[in-house]
């Protein structure tokens, strides 16, 4: 073990914290151990210099990870593959003959009126697997007890679980991101893909830029108001809020709201913190995400608020400034999540191969309500 004398550093640190000297550059490499992958020639005793240091404590990094994405997981089934969604269109009103009776006129009740019903089928599936080998005899030589071996194996299982969680979370976010891209690409009215900054500048004759919008109290207040209005609008039967132009409404129990945490935190800090009746300006209850597609290398707003994807029609959509979405629970989802593991023992090598597999279906229904809120200096940029 390498032992460093640090009395001189500690004396300097003491002078700094007592205010006797200014802040100076400190070499902390002799204080803090950042670890090594393997033992080196310093990992011996300080007596005869040849005895290898013993491991006194083993820490297994095995922290469970539950993920942090909106929940759009749906039910599962054992047989069949296709999801069929059946809808009925609203019938038109016709003339009420009860109030226009004429002598000698026949009023037949025996006419057949066929309802207008449509089907939509979802028949795609995605799958992947994670493979990992486990040994029993070979691993024992590295640990001092059965308890340590079990902890090591548990850590490997936990690593597989976390990997699955990250990958399923990514699939969920891609399902939402694709619907965001489809909505932005299809919208020509600005009512399904809502540029809140454009609306704010037009209504108040302002010239606010997207770069400053997240710290502008007046804009955040306006954005909060618009989002609150959309909750009521989506709850009313309309054809305006879905790409397919179908008559749809989204009741409160079926409404999902997801906001970018940058916008939610800005609203809490710049708007609600200095408002006496903050319940009047509070954002609606929602889930938050730290980013839509990725954090980039710096967690900048342009990175976390961006979606860049190719739609089913082949259109490329690249949009920054996305701060929130509202959607019907049935507009997108991940269904029939089937996770399982198969095991094979190799007698020659004396190890087990575990094959962790997952299948599921990911869908977007363009006939259901879905609204995107974003900020941009121009309509779609």
Short mmCIF file of C-alpha atoms in Angstrom, two decimals:
data_model
loop_
_atom_site.label_atom_id
_atom_site.label_comp_id
_atom_site.label_asym_id
_atom_site.label_seq_id
_atom_site.Cartn_x
_atom_site.Cartn_y
_atom_site.Cartn_z
CA UNK A 1 0.00 0.00 0.00
CA UNK A 2 1.25 3.43 -0.90
CA UNK A 3 1.16 5.81 2.06
CA UNK A 4 1.58 9.52 1.45
CA UNK A 5 2.66 12.15 3.97
CA UNK A 6 0.23 15.05 3.68
CA UNK A 7 1.10 17.18 6.71
CA UNK A 8 2.35 20.00 4.50
CA UNK A 9 -0.87 20.02 2.44
CA UNK A 10 -2.99 19.94 5.61
CA UNK A 11 -1.10 22.90 7.02
CA UNK A 12 -1.80 24.88 3.85
CA UNK A 13 -5.46 23.84 3.86
CA UNK A 14 -5.80 24.95 7.47
CA UNK A 15 -4.41 28.37 6.58
CA UNK A 16 -6.90 28.65 3.70
CA UNK A 17 -9.99 27.78 5.72
CA UNK A 18 -8.95 30.08 8.60
CA UNK A 19 -8.52 33.01 6.24
CA UNK A 20 -4.80 33.37 6.77
CA UNK A 21 -4.01 32.94 3.04
CA UNK A 22 -5.84 33.29 -0.22
CA UNK A 23 -7.23 30.39 -2.24
CA UNK A 24 -4.33 28.57 -3.85
CA UNK A 25 -4.00 25.71 -6.30
CA UNK A 26 -4.02 22.35 -4.53
CA UNK A 27 -2.62 19.05 -5.73
CA UNK A 28 -5.15 16.55 -4.42
CA UNK A 29 -3.69 13.52 -6.17
CA UNK A 30 -1.90 12.48 -2.97
CA UNK A 31 -5.12 12.71 -0.90
CA UNK A 32 -7.92 11.24 -2.98
CA UNK A 33 -7.61 7.74 -4.42
CA UNK A 34 -9.37 7.41 -7.79
CA UNK A 35 -8.74 3.67 -7.91
CA UNK A 36 -6.95 1.32 -10.28
CA UNK A 37 -8.27 -1.55 -12.35
CA UNK A 38 -5.50 -3.93 -11.22
CA UNK A 39 -2.93 -4.11 -8.45
CA UNK A 40 0.42 -2.55 -9.26
CA UNK A 41 3.87 -2.80 -7.69
CA UNK A 42 2.89 -0.47 -4.85
CA UNK A 43 0.25 -2.93 -3.59
CA UNK A 44 2.60 -4.59 -1.10
CA UNK A 45 3.22 -4.13 2.60
CA UNK A 46 5.39 -1.42 4.10
CA UNK A 47 7.48 -3.88 6.18
CA UNK A 48 9.26 -6.47 4.01
CA UNK A 49 7.88 -4.96 0.77
CA UNK A 50 6.89 -8.32 -0.73
CA UNK A 51 3.63 -9.31 0.99
CA UNK A 52 0.64 -8.56 -1.21
CA UNK A 53 -1.99 -6.39 0.44
CA UNK A 54 -5.12 -8.32 1.39
CA UNK A 55 -8.59 -7.12 0.42
CA UNK A 56 -10.32 -6.01 3.61
CA UNK A 57 -13.74 -5.07 2.25
CA UNK A 58 -15.60 -5.79 -0.99
CA UNK A 59 -18.28 -3.32 -2.13
CA UNK A 60 -20.64 -4.51 -4.84
CA UNK A 61 -22.20 -1.71 -6.88
CA UNK A 62 -25.69 -3.17 -7.16
CA UNK A 63 -28.16 -0.29 -6.85
CA UNK A 64 -31.62 -0.95 -8.39
CA UNK A 65 -32.73 1.47 -11.10
CA UNK A 66 -36.43 2.01 -11.76
CA UNK A 67 -36.09 4.48 -14.61
CA UNK A 68 -37.73 7.87 -15.07
CA UNK A 69 -39.91 8.06 -18.13
CA UNK A 70 -43.67 8.45 -18.68
CA UNK A 71 -45.54 5.18 -18.25
CA UNK A 72 -47.22 4.15 -21.48
CA UNK A 73 -46.85 0.40 -20.94
CA UNK A 74 -50.07 -1.48 -21.68
CA UNK A 75 -51.41 -5.00 -21.21
CA UNK A 76 -49.97 -8.30 -22.40
CA UNK A 77 -51.41 -11.47 -23.91
CA UNK A 78 -50.30 -15.01 -24.65
CA UNK A 79 -51.92 -15.76 -28.03
CA UNK A 80 -52.30 -13.79 -31.22
CA UNK A 81 -50.21 -10.90 -32.49
CA UNK A 82 -52.33 -8.17 -34.09
CA UNK A 83 -53.90 -5.31 -32.15
CA UNK A 84 -57.21 -4.35 -33.77
CA UNK A 85 -58.75 -0.99 -32.89
CA UNK A 86 -62.37 -0.51 -33.92
CA UNK A 87 -64.04 2.92 -33.98
CA UNK A 88 -67.44 4.24 -35.02
CA UNK A 89 -67.89 7.62 -36.72
CA UNK A 90 -70.50 10.07 -35.52
CA UNK A 91 -73.73 9.66 -37.54
CA UNK A 92 -75.22 12.75 -39.20
CA UNK A 93 -78.54 14.21 -38.12
CA UNK A 94 -81.55 13.90 -40.48
CA UNK A 95 -84.92 15.55 -40.76
CA UNK A 96 -87.37 14.80 -37.95
CA UNK A 97 -90.62 13.84 -39.75
CA UNK A 98 -92.64 13.91 -36.55
CA UNK A 99 -93.28 17.59 -36.99
CA UNK A 100 -93.99 17.53 -40.74
CA UNK A 101 -96.81 15.00 -40.99
CA UNK A 102 -98.90 15.12 -44.19
CA UNK A 103 -102.19 13.44 -44.94
CA UNK A 104 -101.83 10.22 -46.94
CA UNK A 105 -98.03 10.06 -46.61
CA UNK A 106 -96.35 6.82 -45.61
CA UNK A 107 -93.65 6.97 -42.89
CA UNK A 108 -91.76 3.71 -43.02
CA UNK A 109 -89.66 2.65 -39.99
CA UNK A 110 -88.11 -0.26 -41.91
CA UNK A 111 -85.19 1.46 -43.63
CA UNK A 112 -81.70 0.10 -42.77
CA UNK A 113 -79.16 2.69 -41.63
CA UNK A 114 -75.65 1.25 -41.76
CA UNK A 115 -73.22 2.61 -39.13
CA UNK A 116 -69.83 3.85 -40.32
CA UNK A 117 -67.18 1.74 -38.60
CA UNK A 118 -63.46 1.67 -39.27
CA UNK A 119 -60.61 -0.64 -38.25
CA UNK A 120 -56.99 0.04 -37.55
CA UNK A 121 -54.46 -2.77 -37.17
CA UNK A 122 -51.10 -2.68 -35.39
CA UNK A 123 -48.91 -5.66 -36.24
CA UNK A 124 -45.30 -4.67 -35.55
CA UNK A 125 -43.06 -6.13 -32.89
CA UNK A 126 -39.59 -5.22 -31.65
CA UNK A 127 -37.23 -7.56 -29.84
CA UNK A 128 -33.76 -7.75 -28.37
CA UNK A 129 -31.81 -9.89 -25.93
CA UNK A 130 -28.95 -9.56 -23.48
CA UNK A 131 -26.56 -12.51 -23.10
CA UNK A 132 -24.39 -13.17 -20.06
CA UNK A 133 -22.31 -16.15 -18.94
CA UNK A 134 -22.04 -17.24 -15.30
CA UNK A 135 -19.44 -19.50 -13.72
CA UNK A 136 -19.46 -21.20 -10.32
CA UNK A 137 -16.13 -22.87 -9.70
CA UNK A 138 -13.97 -20.29 -11.41
CA UNK A 139 -15.39 -17.29 -9.59
CA UNK A 140 -14.85 -18.77 -6.12
CA UNK A 141 -11.10 -18.17 -6.21
CA UNK A 142 -11.64 -14.41 -6.19
CA UNK A 143 -13.74 -14.23 -3.03
CA UNK A 144 -13.44 -15.27 0.58
CA UNK A 145 -16.93 -16.64 1.27
CA UNK A 146 -20.15 -17.90 -0.27
CA UNK A 147 -21.80 -14.68 0.82
CA UNK A 148 -19.39 -12.63 -1.29
CA UNK A 149 -19.93 -14.91 -4.30
CA UNK A 150 -23.70 -14.56 -3.97
CA UNK A 151 -23.37 -10.78 -3.71
CA UNK A 152 -21.23 -10.78 -6.85
CA UNK A 153 -23.77 -12.85 -8.80
CA UNK A 154 -26.61 -10.63 -7.51
CA UNK A 155 -24.70 -7.62 -8.80
CA UNK A 156 -24.55 -9.19 -12.28
CA UNK A 157 -28.31 -9.88 -12.22
CA UNK A 158 -28.87 -6.28 -11.15
CA UNK A 159 -26.72 -5.06 -14.05
CA UNK A 160 -28.95 -7.00 -16.47
CA UNK A 161 -32.09 -5.54 -14.84
CA UNK A 162 -30.74 -2.00 -15.12
CA UNK A 163 -29.79 -2.58 -18.74
CA UNK A 164 -33.33 -3.75 -19.50
CA UNK A 165 -34.78 -0.75 -17.69
CA UNK A 166 -32.62 1.69 -19.66
CA UNK A 167 -33.50 0.02 -22.95
CA UNK A 168 -37.26 -0.15 -22.25
CA UNK A 169 -37.15 3.49 -21.12
CA UNK A 170 -35.44 4.38 -24.40
CA UNK A 171 -38.12 2.50 -26.34
CA UNK A 172 -40.86 4.37 -24.48
CA UNK A 173 -39.24 7.71 -25.23
CA UNK A 174 -38.77 6.78 -28.90
CA UNK A 175 -42.47 5.90 -29.08
CA UNK A 176 -43.31 9.38 -27.78
CA UNK A 177 -40.65 11.05 -29.93
CA UNK A 178 -42.03 9.46 -33.09
CA UNK A 179 -45.50 10.78 -32.28
CA UNK A 180 -43.99 14.22 -31.64
CA UNK A 181 -42.28 14.12 -35.05
CA UNK A 182 -45.44 12.87 -36.79
CA UNK A 183 -47.49 15.68 -35.22
CA UNK A 184 -45.01 18.43 -36.06
CA UNK A 185 -44.66 17.16 -39.63
CA UNK A 186 -48.42 16.88 -40.24
CA UNK A 187 -49.62 20.07 -38.55
CA UNK A 188 -50.30 23.03 -40.82
CA UNK A 189 -52.53 25.07 -38.52
CA UNK A 190 -50.42 25.45 -35.40
CA UNK A 191 -53.13 23.94 -33.23
CA UNK A 192 -51.59 20.47 -32.78
CA UNK A 193 -47.94 21.64 -32.86
CA UNK A 194 -48.20 24.85 -30.87
CA UNK A 195 -45.40 27.40 -31.03
CA UNK A 196 -46.06 29.16 -27.73
CA UNK A 197 -43.38 31.78 -28.34
CA UNK A 198 -44.89 32.71 -31.70
CA UNK A 199 -48.32 33.04 -30.10
CA UNK A 200 -46.95 35.16 -27.25
CA UNK A 201 -45.10 37.56 -29.56
CA UNK A 202 -48.12 37.93 -31.86
CA UNK A 203 -50.60 38.53 -29.04
CA UNK A 204 -48.52 41.08 -27.13
CA UNK A 205 -46.48 42.62 -29.94
CA UNK A 206 -43.29 41.38 -28.31
CA UNK A 207 -40.02 40.29 -29.87
CA UNK A 208 -38.91 37.70 -27.32
CA UNK A 209 -36.40 35.14 -28.59
CA UNK A 210 -36.38 31.45 -27.79
CA UNK A 211 -33.02 31.73 -26.04
CA UNK A 212 -34.55 34.03 -23.41
CA UNK A 213 -38.03 32.50 -23.15
CA UNK A 214 -37.21 30.11 -20.29
CA UNK A 215 -36.34 33.01 -17.96
CA UNK A 216 -39.13 35.40 -18.95
CA UNK A 217 -41.93 35.45 -16.36
CA UNK A 218 -44.51 36.92 -18.68
CA UNK A 219 -43.91 34.27 -21.32
CA UNK A 220 -44.01 31.44 -18.77
CA UNK A 221 -47.30 32.81 -17.42
CA UNK A 222 -48.72 32.88 -20.97
CA UNK A 223 -47.46 29.33 -21.67
CA UNK A 224 -49.04 28.05 -18.45
CA UNK A 225 -52.35 29.63 -19.42
CA UNK A 226 -52.32 28.10 -22.89
CA UNK A 227 -51.57 24.63 -21.53
CA UNK A 228 -54.43 24.95 -19.04
CA UNK A 229 -56.76 25.91 -21.89
CA UNK A 230 -55.77 22.84 -23.87
CA UNK A 231 -56.86 20.54 -21.05
CA UNK A 232 -60.44 21.76 -21.49
CA UNK A 233 -60.18 21.82 -25.28
CA UNK A 234 -59.00 18.22 -25.45
CA UNK A 235 -61.86 17.20 -23.18
CA UNK A 236 -64.39 18.47 -25.73
CA UNK A 237 -65.25 16.41 -28.81
CA UNK A 238 -63.28 17.79 -31.76
CA UNK A 239 -61.44 16.81 -34.93
CA UNK A 240 -58.71 19.44 -34.51
CA UNK A 241 -56.28 17.71 -32.19
CA UNK A 242 -55.41 14.50 -34.04
CA UNK A 243 -53.67 13.99 -37.35
CA UNK A 244 -56.40 11.74 -38.75
CA UNK A 245 -59.07 14.40 -38.28
CA UNK A 246 -61.32 11.99 -36.34
CA UNK A 247 -63.91 13.17 -33.84
CA UNK A 248 -62.21 12.52 -30.52
CA UNK A 249 -62.20 13.77 -26.95
CA UNK A 250 -59.80 13.02 -24.11
CA UNK A 251 -61.33 12.83 -20.67
CA UNK A 252 -59.32 13.77 -17.60
CA UNK A 253 -58.59 10.16 -16.64
CA UNK A 254 -57.21 9.44 -20.13
CA UNK A 255 -55.12 12.62 -20.45
CA UNK A 256 -51.36 12.35 -20.12
CA UNK A 257 -49.18 15.46 -19.72
CA UNK A 258 -45.39 15.33 -19.98
CA UNK A 259 -43.17 18.40 -19.64
CA UNK A 260 -39.50 19.02 -20.09
CA UNK A 261 -37.98 19.49 -16.64
CA UNK A 262 -36.20 22.66 -17.82
CA UNK A 263 -39.56 24.34 -18.39
CA UNK A 264 -41.16 22.97 -15.22
CA UNK A 265 -38.21 24.13 -13.11
CA UNK A 266 -38.25 27.56 -14.80
CA UNK A 267 -41.95 27.95 -13.99
CA UNK A 268 -41.35 27.04 -10.36
CA UNK A 269 -38.38 29.40 -10.02
CA UNK A 270 -39.35 32.42 -12.08
CA UNK A 271 -43.12 32.38 -11.83
CA UNK A 272 -44.62 30.63 -8.84
CA UNK A 273 -41.92 31.51 -6.30
CA UNK A 274 -42.89 35.22 -6.16
CA UNK A 275 -46.65 34.86 -6.80
CA UNK A 276 -48.94 35.13 -3.78
CA UNK A 277 -51.74 33.04 -5.30
CA UNK A 278 -49.50 30.61 -7.14
CA UNK A 279 -52.38 28.16 -7.63
CA UNK A 280 -53.64 30.49 -10.36
CA UNK A 281 -50.44 30.28 -12.38
CA UNK A 282 -49.33 26.74 -11.48
CA UNK A 283 -48.70 24.31 -14.30
CA UNK A 284 -51.06 21.34 -14.54
CA UNK A 285 -50.09 18.10 -12.83
CA UNK A 286 -47.68 16.30 -15.11
CA UNK A 287 -44.79 13.94 -15.48
CA UNK A 288 -41.39 15.39 -16.32
CA UNK A 289 -38.50 14.17 -18.43
CA UNK A 290 -34.94 15.54 -18.38
CA UNK A 291 -34.76 15.27 -22.17
CA UNK A 292 -36.74 13.87 -25.10
CA UNK A 293 -34.03 12.16 -27.12
CA UNK A 294 -30.77 12.71 -25.27
CA UNK A 295 -28.83 15.05 -23.03
CA UNK A 296 -26.10 15.82 -25.55
CA UNK A 297 -22.69 16.40 -24.02
CA UNK A 298 -23.70 19.45 -22.01
CA UNK A 299 -27.40 19.22 -21.07
CA UNK A 300 -27.97 22.49 -22.93
CA UNK A 301 -31.56 23.52 -23.64
CA UNK A 302 -31.04 23.03 -27.37
CA UNK A 303 -29.96 19.44 -26.74
CA UNK A 304 -32.54 18.34 -24.18
CA UNK A 305 -35.46 19.97 -26.00
CA UNK A 306 -34.64 18.50 -29.43
CA UNK A 307 -36.32 15.71 -31.36
CA UNK A 308 -34.73 14.62 -34.62
CA UNK A 309 -36.44 11.69 -36.31
CA UNK A 310 -37.71 10.29 -39.60
CA UNK A 311 -41.46 9.77 -39.77
CA UNK A 312 -43.34 6.80 -41.24
CA UNK A 313 -43.89 8.83 -44.41
CA UNK A 314 -40.14 9.36 -44.77
CA UNK A 315 -40.09 13.01 -43.71
CA UNK A 316 -37.17 14.19 -41.59
CA UNK A 317 -38.18 16.30 -38.60
CA UNK A 318 -35.69 18.27 -36.51
CA UNK A 319 -37.24 20.49 -33.88
CA UNK A 320 -35.70 22.14 -30.82
CA UNK A 321 -37.51 23.94 -28.03
CA UNK A 322 -40.08 21.23 -27.29
CA UNK A 323 -41.24 21.90 -23.72
CA UNK A 324 -44.31 19.69 -23.30
CA UNK A 325 -46.85 17.30 -24.78
CA UNK A 326 -50.47 16.42 -24.00
CA UNK A 327 -51.94 13.24 -25.37
CA UNK A 328 -54.64 10.65 -25.09
CA UNK A 329 -53.65 7.47 -23.30
CA UNK A 330 -54.58 5.48 -26.42
CA UNK A 331 -52.53 7.57 -28.85
CA UNK A 332 -49.28 5.75 -28.17
CA UNK A 333 -48.10 2.84 -26.14
CA UNK A 334 -45.83 -0.14 -25.65
CA UNK A 335 -47.86 -3.36 -25.53
CA UNK A 336 -47.44 -7.07 -24.82
CA UNK A 337 -44.16 -6.69 -22.96
CA UNK A 338 -42.81 -10.24 -22.84
CA UNK A 339 -39.58 -10.62 -20.88
CA UNK A 340 -38.07 -14.03 -20.25
CA UNK A 341 -34.79 -15.87 -19.78
CA UNK A 342 -33.53 -19.16 -21.20
CA UNK A 343 -30.48 -20.97 -19.80
CA UNK A 344 -27.95 -23.39 -21.25
CA UNK A 345 -25.25 -25.23 -19.29
CA UNK A 346 -21.93 -25.91 -21.00
CA UNK A 347 -20.45 -29.02 -19.32
CA UNK A 348 -17.08 -28.76 -21.03
CA UNK A 349 -16.42 -25.19 -19.93
CA UNK A 350 -18.48 -25.53 -16.75
CA UNK A 351 -20.43 -22.32 -17.18
CA UNK A 352 -24.03 -21.24 -17.68
CA UNK A 353 -25.26 -19.02 -20.51
CA UNK A 354 -28.31 -16.95 -19.68
CA UNK A 355 -30.19 -15.41 -22.61
CA UNK A 356 -32.42 -12.57 -21.42
CA UNK A 357 -35.01 -11.82 -24.12
CA UNK A 358 -37.68 -9.19 -24.56
CA UNK A 359 -40.44 -8.73 -27.15
CA UNK A 360 -43.02 -5.97 -27.33
CA UNK A 361 -45.05 -3.85 -29.71
CA UNK A 362 -44.69 -0.08 -29.97
CA UNK A 363 -47.45 1.91 -31.66
CA UNK A 364 -48.70 5.42 -32.52
CA UNK A 365 -52.37 5.93 -33.37
CA UNK A 366 -52.60 9.10 -35.46
CA UNK A 367 -56.38 9.17 -34.98
CA UNK A 368 -56.08 9.98 -31.26
CA UNK A 369 -55.43 13.38 -29.70
CA UNK A 370 -51.80 14.46 -29.39
CA UNK A 371 -50.53 18.04 -28.96
CA UNK A 372 -46.94 19.32 -28.90
CA UNK A 373 -45.90 22.60 -27.25
CA UNK A 374 -42.62 24.20 -28.28
CA UNK A 375 -40.76 27.50 -28.46
CA UNK A 376 -39.03 28.63 -31.62
CA UNK A 377 -38.15 31.92 -33.25
CA UNK A 378 -40.04 30.81 -36.35
CA UNK A 379 -42.97 28.42 -36.85
CA UNK A 380 -40.94 25.23 -37.38
CA UNK A 381 -37.23 25.65 -36.88
#
